[in-house]
């Protein structure tokens, strides 16, 4: 459960950090947005190292499902665009894939 919380924190920080650069470069916001983006991306990297798995690649792969869902929540809550059925279906596929990675039997 603690790992799941760190994945949610990582997703929020990564999405916010990337959006800060988007705002700076695409929405003509102040360069200070880039500084905020750097801070958020450092928080993202730190949070992802706290995920309790033995291998970094597996943590990143499992995290990807959380990231996709978080991105659609961002689309809806921050950008004001309601995800459509294909967004939701695709996110569901990603969560199933992440669950297989996290909970799949290991030999």
Coordinates of N, CA and C in Angstrom, one line a residue:
X1 N 0.8 -1.2 0.0 CA 0.0 0.0 0.0 C 0.9 1.3 0.0
X2 N 2.0 1.2 0.7 CA 2.9 2.3 0.8 C 3.5 2.6 -0.6
X3 N 3.8 1.5 -1.3 CA 4.3 1.7 -2.7 C 3.3 2.4 -3.6
X4 N 2.1 2.0 -3.4 CA 1.0 2.6 -4.3 C 0.9 4.1 -4.0
X5 N 1.0 4.5 -2.7 CA 1.0 5.9 -2.4 C 2.2 6.6 -3.0
X6 N 3.4 6.0 -3.0 CA 4.5 6.6 -3.7 C 4.3 6.7 -5.2
X7 N 3.7 5.8 -5.8 CA 3.4 5.8 -7.2 C 2.5 7.0 -7.5
X8 N 1.5 7.2 -6.7 CA 0.6 8.3 -6.9 C 1.3 9.6 -6.8
X9 N 2.1 9.7 -5.7 CA 2.9 10.9 -5.6 C 3.8 11.2 -6.8
X10 N 4.5 10.1 -7.2 CA 5.4 10.2 -8.4 C 4.6 10.7 -9.6
X11 N 3.4 10.1 -9.8 CA 2.7 10.5 -11.0 C 2.2 12.0 -10.9
X12 N 1.8 12.4 -9.8 CA 1.4 13.8 -9.6 C 2.5 14.7 -9.9
X13 N 3.7 14.4 -9.3 CA 4.9 15.2 -9.5 C 5.4 15.2 -10.9
X14 N 5.4 14.1 -11.6 CA 5.8 14.0 -12.9 C 4.9 14.8 -13.9
X15 N 3.6 14.6 -13.7 CA 2.7 15.3 -14.6 C 2.8 16.8 -14.3
X16 N 2.8 17.2 -13.1 CA 2.9 18.6 -12.8 C 4.2 19.2 -13.3
X17 N 5.3 18.5 -13.2 CA 6.6 18.9 -13.7 C 6.6 19.1 -15.2
X18 N 6.1 18.1 -15.9 CA 6.0 18.2 -17.3 C 5.1 19.3 -17.8
X19 N 4.0 19.4 -17.1 CA 3.0 20.5 -17.4 C 3.7 21.9 -17.2
X20 N 4.5 22.0 -16.2 CA 5.2 23.3 -16.0 C 6.0 23.7 -17.2
X21 N 6.7 22.7 -17.8 CA 7.5 23.0 -19.0 C 6.6 23.3 -20.2
X22 N 5.4 22.5 -20.2 CA 4.4 22.8 -21.3 C 4.0 24.2 -21.2
X23 N 3.6 24.7 -19.9 CA 3.1 26.0 -19.7 C 4.2 27.1 -20.1
X24 N 5.4 26.8 -19.8 CA 6.5 27.7 -20.1 C 6.7 27.8 -21.6
X25 N 6.8 26.7 -22.3 CA 7.2 26.6 -23.7 C 6.0 26.7 -24.7
X26 N 4.8 26.3 -24.3 CA 3.7 26.3 -25.2 C 2.6 27.3 -24.9
X27 N 2.6 27.7 -23.6 CA 1.5 28.6 -23.2 C 2.1 30.0 -22.9
X28 N 3.4 30.2 -23.2 CA 4.1 31.5 -23.0 C 4.1 32.0 -21.6
X29 N 4.2 31.1 -20.6 CA 4.3 31.5 -19.2 C 5.7 31.8 -18.9
X30 N 5.9 32.4 -17.7 CA 7.2 32.8 -17.2 C 8.2 31.6 -17.2
X31 N 9.5 31.9 -17.3 CA 10.5 30.8 -17.2 C 10.6 30.3 -15.8
X32 N 10.0 31.0 -14.8 CA 9.9 30.4 -13.5 C 9.1 29.1 -13.4
X33 N 8.2 28.9 -14.4 CA 7.5 27.7 -14.5 C 8.5 26.5 -14.7
X34 N 9.5 26.8 -15.4 CA 10.5 25.7 -15.7 C 11.2 25.3 -14.3
X35 N 11.5 26.3 -13.5 CA 12.1 26.0 -12.2 C 11.1 25.2 -11.4
X36 N 9.9 25.5 -11.3 CA 8.9 24.7 -10.6 C 8.8 23.3 -11.2
X37 N 9.0 23.2 -12.5 CA 9.0 21.9 -13.2 C 10.2 21.0 -12.7
X38 N 11.3 21.7 -12.6 CA 12.5 20.9 -12.2 C 12.3 20.4 -10.8
X39 N 11.8 21.2 -9.9 CA 11.5 20.8 -8.5 C 10.5 19.6 -8.5
X40 N 9.5 19.7 -9.3 CA 8.5 18.6 -9.3 C 9.1 17.4 -9.9
X41 N 9.9 17.5 -10.9 CA 10.5 16.3 -11.5 C 11.6 15.6 -10.5
X42 N 12.2 16.4 -9.7 CA 13.1 15.8 -8.7 C 12.3 15.1 -7.7
X43 N 11.1 15.7 -7.3 CA 10.2 15.0 -6.3 C 9.7 13.7 -7.0
X44 N 9.4 13.7 -8.2 CA 9.0 12.5 -9.0 C 10.0 11.4 -8.9
X45 N 11.3 11.7 -9.2 CA 12.3 10.7 -9.2 C 12.6 10.2 -7.8
X46 N 12.5 11.0 -6.8 CA 12.7 10.6 -5.4 C 11.5 9.6 -5.0
X47 N 10.3 10.0 -5.3 CA 9.2 9.2 -4.9 C 9.2 7.8 -5.6
X48 N 9.7 7.7 -6.9 CA 9.7 6.5 -7.6 C 10.8 5.5 -7.0
X49 N 11.8 6.1 -6.4 CA 12.8 5.2 -5.7 C 12.3 4.6 -4.5
X50 N 11.2 5.1 -3.9 CA 10.6 4.6 -2.7 C 9.7 3.4 -2.9
X51 N 9.4 3.1 -4.2 CA 8.5 2.0 -4.5 C 9.2 0.7 -4.2
X52 N 8.5 -0.2 -3.5 CA 9.1 -1.4 -2.9 C 9.1 -2.6 -3.9
X53 N 10.0 -2.5 -4.8 CA 10.3 -3.6 -5.8 C 11.8 -3.8 -5.9
X54 N 12.2 -5.0 -6.3 CA 13.6 -5.3 -6.3 C 14.4 -4.7 -7.5
X55 N 13.7 -4.4 -8.6 CA 14.3 -3.9 -9.8 C 13.7 -2.6 -10.3
X56 N 14.5 -1.6 -10.7 CA 14.0 -0.3 -11.1 C 13.1 -0.5 -12.3
X57 N 13.4 -1.3 -13.3 CA 12.6 -1.4 -14.5 C 11.2 -1.9 -14.2
X58 N 11.1 -2.8 -13.2 CA 9.8 -3.3 -12.8 C 9.0 -2.2 -12.1
X59 N 9.6 -1.4 -11.3 CA 8.9 -0.3 -10.7 C 8.4 0.7 -11.8
X60 N 9.3 1.0 -12.7 CA 8.9 1.9 -13.8 C 7.7 1.4 -14.6
X61 N 7.8 0.1 -14.9 CA 6.7 -0.5 -15.7 C 5.4 -0.5 -15.0
X62 N 5.4 -0.9 -13.7 CA 4.2 -0.9 -12.9 C 3.6 0.5 -12.7
X63 N 4.5 1.4 -12.6 CA 4.2 2.8 -12.4 C 3.5 3.4 -13.6
X64 N 3.8 2.9 -14.8 CA 3.2 3.5 -16.0 C 1.7 3.5 -16.0
X65 N 1.1 2.4 -15.5 CA -0.4 2.4 -15.4 C -0.9 3.5 -14.5
X66 N -0.3 3.7 -13.4 CA -0.7 4.8 -12.5 C -0.5 6.2 -13.2
X67 N 0.6 6.3 -14.0 CA 0.8 7.5 -14.7 C -0.3 7.8 -15.7
X68 N -0.7 6.8 -16.5 CA -1.7 7.0 -17.5 C -3.0 7.5 -16.8
X69 N -3.4 6.8 -15.8 CA -4.6 7.2 -15.1 C -4.5 8.6 -14.5
X70 N -3.4 8.9 -13.9 CA -3.1 10.2 -13.4 C -3.2 11.3 -14.5
X71 N -2.7 11.0 -15.6 CA -2.7 11.9 -16.8 C -4.1 12.3 -17.2
X72 N -4.9 11.3 -17.2 CA -6.3 11.5 -17.6 C -7.1 12.3 -16.5
X73 N -6.7 12.0 -15.2 CA -7.3 12.8 -14.2 C -6.9 14.3 -14.3
X74 N -5.6 14.5 -14.7 CA -5.1 15.9 -14.9 C -5.9 16.5 -16.1
X75 N -6.0 15.8 -17.2 CA -6.8 16.3 -18.3 C -8.1 16.8 -17.9
X76 N -8.8 16.0 -17.0 CA -10.1 16.3 -16.6 C -10.2 17.5 -15.6
X77 N -9.3 17.4 -14.5 CA -9.4 18.3 -13.4 C -8.7 19.6 -13.6
X78 N -7.6 19.6 -14.4 CA -6.8 20.8 -14.6 C -7.1 21.4 -15.9
X79 N -7.2 20.6 -17.0 CA -7.4 21.2 -18.3 C -8.9 21.3 -18.7
X80 N -9.7 20.7 -17.8 CA -11.2 20.8 -18.1 C -11.7 20.0 -19.2
X81 N -11.0 19.0 -19.6 CA -11.5 18.1 -20.7 C -11.8 16.7 -20.1
X82 N -13.1 16.3 -20.3 CA -13.5 15.1 -19.8 C -13.0 13.9 -20.7
X83 N -12.3 13.0 -20.1 CA -11.8 11.8 -20.9 C -12.9 11.1 -21.6
X84 N -12.7 10.6 -22.8 CA -13.8 9.9 -23.5 C -13.7 8.4 -23.2
X85 N -14.5 7.6 -23.7 CA -14.6 6.2 -23.5 C -13.3 5.5 -23.9
X86 N -12.6 6.0 -24.9 CA -11.4 5.4 -25.4 C -10.2 5.7 -24.4
X87 N -10.3 6.9 -23.9 CA -9.3 7.2 -22.8 C -9.4 6.3 -21.7
X88 N -10.7 6.1 -21.2 CA -10.9 5.2 -20.0 C -10.6 3.8 -20.3
X89 N -11.0 3.3 -21.5 CA -10.6 1.9 -21.9 C -9.1 1.7 -21.9
X90 N -8.4 2.6 -22.6 CA -7.0 2.5 -22.6 C -6.3 2.6 -21.3
X91 N -6.8 3.4 -20.4 CA -6.3 3.5 -19.0 C -6.5 2.2 -18.3
X92 N -7.7 1.6 -18.5 CA -8.0 0.3 -17.9 C -7.1 -0.8 -18.3
X93 N -6.7 -0.8 -19.6 CA -5.7 -1.7 -20.1 C -4.4 -1.5 -19.4
X94 N -4.0 -0.3 -19.3 CA -2.7 0.0 -18.6 C -2.7 -0.5 -17.2
X95 N -3.8 -0.3 -16.5 CA -3.9 -0.7 -15.1 C -3.8 -2.2 -15.0
X96 N -4.5 -2.9 -15.9 CA -4.4 -4.4 -15.9 C -3.0 -4.8 -16.2
X97 N -2.3 -4.2 -17.1 CA -0.9 -4.5 -17.4 C 0.0 -4.3 -16.2
X98 N -0.2 -3.2 -15.5 CA 0.5 -2.8 -14.3 C 0.3 -3.9 -13.2
X99 N -1.0 -4.3 -13.0 CA -1.3 -5.3 -12.0 C -0.6 -6.6 -12.3
X100 N -0.6 -7.0 -13.6 CA 0.1 -8.2 -14.0 C 1.6 -8.1 -13.6
X101 N 2.2 -7.0 -13.9 CA 3.6 -6.8 -13.5 C 3.9 -6.9 -12.0
X102 N 3.0 -6.2 -11.3 CA 3.2 -6.2 -9.8 C 2.8 -7.5 -9.2
X103 N 1.7 -8.1 -9.5 CA 1.2 -9.3 -8.8 C 1.5 -10.6 -9.5
X104 N 2.1 -10.6 -10.7 CA 2.4 -11.8 -11.4 C 3.4 -12.7 -10.6
X105 N 3.2 -14.0 -10.7 CA 4.1 -14.9 -10.0 C 5.5 -14.9 -10.5
X106 N 6.4 -14.9 -9.6 CA 7.8 -14.8 -10.0 C 8.5 -16.2 -9.6
X107 N 9.4 -16.6 -10.5 CA 10.1 -17.8 -10.2 C 11.5 -17.6 -9.6

